[in-house]
C-alpha positions in Angstrom: 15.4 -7.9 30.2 16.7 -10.6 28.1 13.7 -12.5 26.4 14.6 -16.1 26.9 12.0 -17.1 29.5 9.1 -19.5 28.8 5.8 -18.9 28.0 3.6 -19.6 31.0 -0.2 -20.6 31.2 -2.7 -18.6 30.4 -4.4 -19.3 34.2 -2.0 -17.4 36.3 -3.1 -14.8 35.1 -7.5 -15.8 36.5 -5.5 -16.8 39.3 -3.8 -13.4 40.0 -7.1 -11.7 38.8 -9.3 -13.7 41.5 -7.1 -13.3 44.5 -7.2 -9.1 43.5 -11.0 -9.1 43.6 -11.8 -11.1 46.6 -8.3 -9.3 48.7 -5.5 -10.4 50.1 -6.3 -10.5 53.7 -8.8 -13.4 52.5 -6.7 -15.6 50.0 -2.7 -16.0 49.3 -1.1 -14.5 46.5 -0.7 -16.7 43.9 2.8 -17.3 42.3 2.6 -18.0 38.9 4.7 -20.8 37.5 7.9 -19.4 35.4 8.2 -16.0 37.1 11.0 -14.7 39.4 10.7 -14.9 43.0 9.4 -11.8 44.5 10.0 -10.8 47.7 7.2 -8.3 49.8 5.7 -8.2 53.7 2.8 -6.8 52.1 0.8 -9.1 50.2 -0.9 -6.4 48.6 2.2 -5.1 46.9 3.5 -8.9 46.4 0.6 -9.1 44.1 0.9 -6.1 42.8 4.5 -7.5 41.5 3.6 -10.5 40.3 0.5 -9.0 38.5 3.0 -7.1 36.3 5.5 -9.4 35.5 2.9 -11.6 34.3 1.1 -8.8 32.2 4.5 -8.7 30.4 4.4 -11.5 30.0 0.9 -11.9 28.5 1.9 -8.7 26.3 5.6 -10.0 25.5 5.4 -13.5 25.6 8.4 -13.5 27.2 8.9 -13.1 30.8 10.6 -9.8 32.1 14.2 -10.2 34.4 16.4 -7.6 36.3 19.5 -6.9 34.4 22.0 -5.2 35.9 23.6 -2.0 34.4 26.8 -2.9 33.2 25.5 -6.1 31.4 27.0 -6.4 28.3 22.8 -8.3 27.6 21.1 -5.2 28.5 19.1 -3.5 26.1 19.2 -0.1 25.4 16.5 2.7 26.1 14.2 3.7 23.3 15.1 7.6 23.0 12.4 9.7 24.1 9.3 10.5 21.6 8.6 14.2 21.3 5.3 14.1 18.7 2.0 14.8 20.0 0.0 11.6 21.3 -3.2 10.9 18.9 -5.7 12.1 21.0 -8.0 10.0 23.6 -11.2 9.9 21.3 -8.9 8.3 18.4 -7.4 5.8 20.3 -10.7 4.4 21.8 -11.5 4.4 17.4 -8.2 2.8 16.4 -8.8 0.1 19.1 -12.5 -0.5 17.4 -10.8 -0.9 13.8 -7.6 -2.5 14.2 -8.4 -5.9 13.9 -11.9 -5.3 11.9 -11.5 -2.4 8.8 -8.5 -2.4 7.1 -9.7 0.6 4.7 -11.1 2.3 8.2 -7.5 1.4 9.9 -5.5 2.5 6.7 -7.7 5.9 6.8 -6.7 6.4 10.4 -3.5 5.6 10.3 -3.2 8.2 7.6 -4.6 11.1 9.5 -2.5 10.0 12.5 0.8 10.6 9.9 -0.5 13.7 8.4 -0.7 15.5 11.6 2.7 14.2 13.1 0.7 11.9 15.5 2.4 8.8 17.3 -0.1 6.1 18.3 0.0 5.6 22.8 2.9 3.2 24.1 -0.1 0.4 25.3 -1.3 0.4 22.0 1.8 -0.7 20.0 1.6 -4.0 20.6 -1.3 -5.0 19.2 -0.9 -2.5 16.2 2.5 -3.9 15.1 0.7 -7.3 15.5 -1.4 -6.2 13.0 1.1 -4.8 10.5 2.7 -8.0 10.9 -0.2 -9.8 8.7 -0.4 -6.7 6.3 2.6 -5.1 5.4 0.8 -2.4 3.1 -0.4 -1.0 6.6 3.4 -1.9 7.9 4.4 1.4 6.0 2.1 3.9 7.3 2.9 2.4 10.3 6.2 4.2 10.5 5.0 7.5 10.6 3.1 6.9 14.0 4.9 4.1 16.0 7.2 6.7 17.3 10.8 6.2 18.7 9.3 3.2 21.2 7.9 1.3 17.8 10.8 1.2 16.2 13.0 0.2 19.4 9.9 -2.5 19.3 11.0 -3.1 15.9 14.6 -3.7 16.4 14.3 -6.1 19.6 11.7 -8.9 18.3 11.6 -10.5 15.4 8.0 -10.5 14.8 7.9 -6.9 14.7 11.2 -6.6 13.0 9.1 -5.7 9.5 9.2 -2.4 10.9 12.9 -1.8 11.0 13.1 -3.1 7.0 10.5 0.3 6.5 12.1 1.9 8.3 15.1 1.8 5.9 16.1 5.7 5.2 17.9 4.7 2.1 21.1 6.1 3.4 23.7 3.2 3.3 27.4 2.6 1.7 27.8 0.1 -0.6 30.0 -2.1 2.0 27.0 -2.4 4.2 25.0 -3.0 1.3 27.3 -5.7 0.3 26.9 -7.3 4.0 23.1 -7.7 4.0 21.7 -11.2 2.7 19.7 -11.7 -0.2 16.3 -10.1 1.5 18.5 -7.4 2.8 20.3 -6.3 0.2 16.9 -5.9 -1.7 15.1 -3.9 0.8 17.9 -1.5 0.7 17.6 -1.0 -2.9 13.5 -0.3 -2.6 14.3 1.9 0.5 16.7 3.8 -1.9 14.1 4.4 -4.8 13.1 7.6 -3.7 16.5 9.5 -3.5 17.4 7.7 -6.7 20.4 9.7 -8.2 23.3 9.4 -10.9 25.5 8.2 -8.5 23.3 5.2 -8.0 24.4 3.7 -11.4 27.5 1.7 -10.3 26.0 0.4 -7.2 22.2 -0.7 -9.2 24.9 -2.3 -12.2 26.2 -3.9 -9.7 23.4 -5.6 -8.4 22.6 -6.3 -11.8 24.9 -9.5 -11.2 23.5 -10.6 -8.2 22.7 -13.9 -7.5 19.4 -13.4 -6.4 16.7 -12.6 -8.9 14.9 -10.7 -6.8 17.8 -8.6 -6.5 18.3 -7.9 -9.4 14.6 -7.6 -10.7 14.5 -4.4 -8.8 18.1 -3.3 -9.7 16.5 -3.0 -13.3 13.9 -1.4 -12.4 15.6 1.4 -10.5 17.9 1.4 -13.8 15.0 2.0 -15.7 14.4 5.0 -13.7 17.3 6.5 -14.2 17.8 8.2 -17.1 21.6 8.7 -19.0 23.2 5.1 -18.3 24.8 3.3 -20.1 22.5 -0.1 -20.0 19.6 2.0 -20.8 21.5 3.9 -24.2 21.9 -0.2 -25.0 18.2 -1.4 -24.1 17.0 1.5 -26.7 19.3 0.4 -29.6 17.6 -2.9 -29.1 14.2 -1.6 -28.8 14.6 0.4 -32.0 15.6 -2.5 -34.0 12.3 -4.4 -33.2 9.7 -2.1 -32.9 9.9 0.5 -35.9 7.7 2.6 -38.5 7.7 1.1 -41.6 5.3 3.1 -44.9 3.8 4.9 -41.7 2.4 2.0 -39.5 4.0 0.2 -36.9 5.6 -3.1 -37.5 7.2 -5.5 -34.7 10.1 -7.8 -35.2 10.2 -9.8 -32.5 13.9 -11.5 -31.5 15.0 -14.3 -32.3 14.4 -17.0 -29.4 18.3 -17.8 -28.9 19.5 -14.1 -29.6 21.4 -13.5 -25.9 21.5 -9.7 -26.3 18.0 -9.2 -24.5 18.3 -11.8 -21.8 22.1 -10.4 -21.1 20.9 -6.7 -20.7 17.7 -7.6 -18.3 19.7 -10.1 -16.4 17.0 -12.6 -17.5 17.2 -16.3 -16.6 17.0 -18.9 -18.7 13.2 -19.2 -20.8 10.8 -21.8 -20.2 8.2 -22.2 -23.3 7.7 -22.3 -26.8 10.1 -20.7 -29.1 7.1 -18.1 -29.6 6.3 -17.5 -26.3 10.1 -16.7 -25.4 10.4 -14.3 -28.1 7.2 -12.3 -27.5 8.4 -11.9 -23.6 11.9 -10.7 -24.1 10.3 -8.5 -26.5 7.6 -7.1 -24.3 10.0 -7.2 -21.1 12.3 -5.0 -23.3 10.0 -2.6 -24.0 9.2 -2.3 -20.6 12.5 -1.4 -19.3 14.2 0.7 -22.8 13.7 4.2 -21.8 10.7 5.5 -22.9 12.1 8.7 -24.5 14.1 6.3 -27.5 10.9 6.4 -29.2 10.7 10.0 -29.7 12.0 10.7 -33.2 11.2 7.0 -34.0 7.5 6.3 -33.9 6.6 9.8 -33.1 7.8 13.3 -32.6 6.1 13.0 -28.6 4.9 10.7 -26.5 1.2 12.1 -27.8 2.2 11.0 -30.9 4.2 7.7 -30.0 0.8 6.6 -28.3 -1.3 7.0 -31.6 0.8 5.1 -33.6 1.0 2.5 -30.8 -2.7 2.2 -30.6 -2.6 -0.4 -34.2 -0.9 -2.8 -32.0 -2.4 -3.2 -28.5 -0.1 -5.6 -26.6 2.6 -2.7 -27.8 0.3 -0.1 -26.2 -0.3 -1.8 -23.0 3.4 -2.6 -22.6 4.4 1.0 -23.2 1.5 1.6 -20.3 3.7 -0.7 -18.2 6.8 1.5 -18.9 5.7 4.5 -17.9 4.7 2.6 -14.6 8.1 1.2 -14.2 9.8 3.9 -14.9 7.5 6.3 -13.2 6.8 9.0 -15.8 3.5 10.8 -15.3 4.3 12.8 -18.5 3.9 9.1 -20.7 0.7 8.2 -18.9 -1.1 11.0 -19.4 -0.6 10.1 -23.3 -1.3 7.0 -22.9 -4.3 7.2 -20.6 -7.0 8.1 -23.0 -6.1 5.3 -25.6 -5.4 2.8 -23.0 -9.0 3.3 -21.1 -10.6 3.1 -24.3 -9.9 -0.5 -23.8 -12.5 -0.8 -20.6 -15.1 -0.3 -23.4 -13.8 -3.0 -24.8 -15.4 -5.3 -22.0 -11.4 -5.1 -20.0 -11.7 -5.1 -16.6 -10.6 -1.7 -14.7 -8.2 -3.6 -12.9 -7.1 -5.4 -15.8 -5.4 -2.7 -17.4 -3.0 -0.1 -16.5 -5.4 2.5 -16.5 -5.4 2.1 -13.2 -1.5 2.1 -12.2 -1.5 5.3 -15.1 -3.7 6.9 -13.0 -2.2 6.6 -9.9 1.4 8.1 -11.5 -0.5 11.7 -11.3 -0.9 13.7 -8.5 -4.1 13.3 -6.8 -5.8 16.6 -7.6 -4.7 16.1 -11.3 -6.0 11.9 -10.6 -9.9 13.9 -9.6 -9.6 16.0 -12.4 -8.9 13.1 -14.3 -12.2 11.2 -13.2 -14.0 14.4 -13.3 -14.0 14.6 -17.2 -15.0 11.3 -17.1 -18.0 11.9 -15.1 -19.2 15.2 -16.7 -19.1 12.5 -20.3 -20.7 9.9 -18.2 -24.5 9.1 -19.6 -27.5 10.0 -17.8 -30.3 7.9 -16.7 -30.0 3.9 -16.4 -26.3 3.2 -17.0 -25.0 6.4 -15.5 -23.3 4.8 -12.4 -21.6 1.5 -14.2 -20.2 4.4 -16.5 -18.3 6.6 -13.9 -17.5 3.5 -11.8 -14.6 2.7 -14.7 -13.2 6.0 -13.8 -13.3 6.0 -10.2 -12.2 3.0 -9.5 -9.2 4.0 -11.2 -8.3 6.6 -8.6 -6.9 5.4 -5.6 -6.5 8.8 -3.6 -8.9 10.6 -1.7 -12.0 12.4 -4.4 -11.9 15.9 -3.6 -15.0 17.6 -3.3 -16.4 18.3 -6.8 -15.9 14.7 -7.6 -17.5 13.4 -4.5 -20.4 15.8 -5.3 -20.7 14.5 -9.0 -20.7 11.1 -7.6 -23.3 11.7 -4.7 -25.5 12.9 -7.5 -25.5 10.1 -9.9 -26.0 7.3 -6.7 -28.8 9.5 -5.5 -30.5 9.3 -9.0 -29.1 5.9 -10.1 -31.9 3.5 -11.4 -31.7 0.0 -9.2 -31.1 -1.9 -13.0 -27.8 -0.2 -13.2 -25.4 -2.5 -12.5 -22.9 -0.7 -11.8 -24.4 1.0 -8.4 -23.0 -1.2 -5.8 -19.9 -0.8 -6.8 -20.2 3.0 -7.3 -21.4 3.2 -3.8 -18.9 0.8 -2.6 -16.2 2.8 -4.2 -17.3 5.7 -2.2 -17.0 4.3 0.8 -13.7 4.7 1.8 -13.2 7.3 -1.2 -15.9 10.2 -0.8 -15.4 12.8 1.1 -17.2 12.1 4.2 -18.8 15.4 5.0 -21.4 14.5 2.7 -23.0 11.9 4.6 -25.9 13.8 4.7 -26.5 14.2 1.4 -26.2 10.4 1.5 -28.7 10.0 4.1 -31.3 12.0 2.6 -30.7 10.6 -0.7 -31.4 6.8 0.9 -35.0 8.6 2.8 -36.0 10.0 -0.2 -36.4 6.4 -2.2 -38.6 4.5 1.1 -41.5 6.6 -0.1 -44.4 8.0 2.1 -47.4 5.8 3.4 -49.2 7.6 0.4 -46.4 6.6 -1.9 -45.0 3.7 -0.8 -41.6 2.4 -2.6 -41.0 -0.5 -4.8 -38.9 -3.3 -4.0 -36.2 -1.9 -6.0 -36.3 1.2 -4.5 -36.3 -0.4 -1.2 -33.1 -1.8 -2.6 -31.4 1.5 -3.4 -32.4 2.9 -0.3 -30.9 -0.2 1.5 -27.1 0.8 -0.7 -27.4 4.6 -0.1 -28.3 3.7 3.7 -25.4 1.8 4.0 -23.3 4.3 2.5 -24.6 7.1 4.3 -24.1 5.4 7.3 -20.4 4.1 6.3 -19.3 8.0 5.6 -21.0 9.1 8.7 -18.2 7.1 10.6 -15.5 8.4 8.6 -16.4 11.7 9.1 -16.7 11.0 13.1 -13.4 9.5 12.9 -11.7 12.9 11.4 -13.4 14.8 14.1 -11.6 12.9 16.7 -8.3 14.1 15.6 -8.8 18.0 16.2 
């Protein structure tokens, strides 16, 4: 079915829709401008025809032709999908989120991937639709499109975000080599997680592309790797700026016009004072030297690196950014507690790397994480702004201790503390939602009793918990749905 027809108006398809209700023994089948002739002594079945083509159409936007076989046009069959359909109860629920609840959709589309799930064939339209304005969602997509999706993906441009995802890594360098700027870029990401070795010729390689882009995350994988040759380099130059001197810290940044840094990060060409370019080559330096160069320079290990970091807090938020770049969980568990001491400093959660630290551990350790935050959390008025700085920080799903602790301090929070909408809006999405009902009693227990009636603030808090309550009593419906 080659898809070069024209788009036809959206009437012919009332028309069709009319003549089907009041029957073809009263009124003539329409025939809807654009589509191909069709051919039937029983009006019923001519409509019938002409009903479909023109529901591909609507679906498509393109109008559907008979190809024959041996057409060297034809395209070919989408192999066969052998996962489980998502069940009927979930697909009625994905239809009510898709276009409404992006934390709802990403949820669902997460328990679809988890249990090996592909979405039904009449929903795939509208889903890839919708990873085509949000390509964060794009990539859970692939897990549940199936083997129709992706032949979806591969035959229309709109959807072709898909096939990019879709990337296994797998590729020579030649085919590398063949792909355009955008291409050659999205191999490289697709490649990140079987990073090896053997990557080193092919990521220095890129290193001298002429796209920046292409190159930005050629260093980055670099960075990643550890043994190479540009990253024994990027230490020598890091060591020769940031050293202990009598026992404390002391940075030396480069010299504006010193082409060593730019030449080693592929960096174009500076824009800004002679001050400013010298404290971001620095800074980007540090970024990308391998972490481990400072062991046996500022500190025996990375524990000890971080304390002697802390004098100097630009240094300590770019070594934060390291450990992000270069993935190493080990590093950000050093850095964490010296780095989050910096939200007491009035720094916004998501204005540190707290919150990309966090997110380098795995998520039990990322719960345990918030968990000792929440057992050092204050009590009383202040209590809920205090463990929203931790919780905000974990991205994953809470398990169920740190749901609990949470539930707790909402159900007790004082309305003054500012930090309660947030808390409770943090739990949304993030709390695990078999304890709606604690939620729900929580919320009745602040409207009072005719004998006892509430305050406007409590009236307030009721009102959050309420919501909340009400928020994880979907959630929890929706995980239902998938057994």
């Amino acid at each position: 079915m080659p898809p070069d027809s024209p788009t036809a108006p959206a009437a012919t398809w009332s028309d069709l829709v009319s003549a089907a209700l009041v029957g073809t023994a009263r009124r003539s089948v329409p025939q809807p401008a654009g589509l191909p002739a069709v051919e039937r002594d029983d009006p019923a079945l001519a409509l019938l025809d002409r009903a479909a083509l023109a529901a591909v159409r609507r679906r498509a936007g393109r109008t559907a032709l008979r190809v024959p076989p041996d057409s060297p046009g034809r395209l070919p069959q989408a192999a066969p999908d052998t996962a489980p359909e998502v069940p009927g109860p979930a697909v009625l629920r994905l239809s009510s989120v898709l276009n409404a609840d992006t934390p709802l959709l990403r949820e669902w589309l997460g328990l679809a991937a988890e249990r090996g799930m592909v979405v039904p064939p009449d929903v795939l339209p509208d889903l890839l639709n919708r990873g085509a304005r949000d390509h964060d969602l794009g990539r859970l997509m692939v897990r549940v499109v199936g083997e129709r999706g992706r032949w979806l993906a591969a035959v229309s441009d709109r959807w072709s975000y898909l096939d990019r995802l879709s990337q296994s890594g797998e590729f020579t360098v030649e085919e590398w080599r063949a792909k355009g700027a955008e291409g050659r870029r999205a191999l490289l990401e697709a490649r990140e997680p079987l990073l090896s070795a053997a990557d080193e010729p092919l990521l220095e390689e890129a290193m001298a592309d002429r796209s920046a882009r292409v190159r930005g995350i050629a260093l980055a994988l670099l960075a990643q790797l550890p043994g190479t040759e540009r990253g024994a380099r990027l230490a020598d130059l890091a060591r020769r700026h940031v050293l202990l001197h009598d026992g404390a810290v002391e940075i030396r940044p480069p010299a504006a016009d010193d082409p060593d840094i730019p030449r080693e990060l592929g960096l174009a060409s500076a824009t800004g004072t002679r001050s400013e370019v010298r404290e971001e080559r620095l800074w980007a330096l540090v970024t990308h030297a391998p972490l481990d160069c400072w062991l046996g320079h500022l500190g025996a290990d990375p524990d000890e690196v971080a304390a002697a970091a802390c004098a100097h807090n630009e240094l300590l938020d770019t070594l934060g950014n390291a450990a992000v770049v270069q993935r190493r969980p080990d590093w950000a568990r050093a850095l964490l507690p010296l780095l989050f001491r910096s939200l007491s400093r009035h720094h916004h959660v998501r204005a540190s790397r707290a919150h990309a630290l966090v997110g380098l551990l795995p998520p039990d350790e990322q719960c345990a994480w918030a968990m000792g935050h929440a057992k050092q959390a204050p009590t009383g008025r202040g209590a809920a702004s205090a463990l929203l700085a931790a919780v905000e920080c974990v991205e994953c799903p809470w398990s169920l201790e740190l749901g609990g602790a949470v539930a707790d301090v909402l159900a007790a929070a004082s309305g003054n503390d500012s930090g309660l909408h947030g808390l409770a809006r943090a739990a949304e999405y993030r709390m695990p939602p078999e304890l709606h009902p604690r939620m729900t009693d929580a919320a009745r227990a602040r409207q009072g009793t005719p004998s006892d009636p509430p305050t406007s603030d409590e009236l307030r808090v009721a009102e959050i918990l309420r919501s909340l309550a009400e928020k994880l009593r979907v959630r929890h419906e929706m995980h239902k749905e998938f057994h």
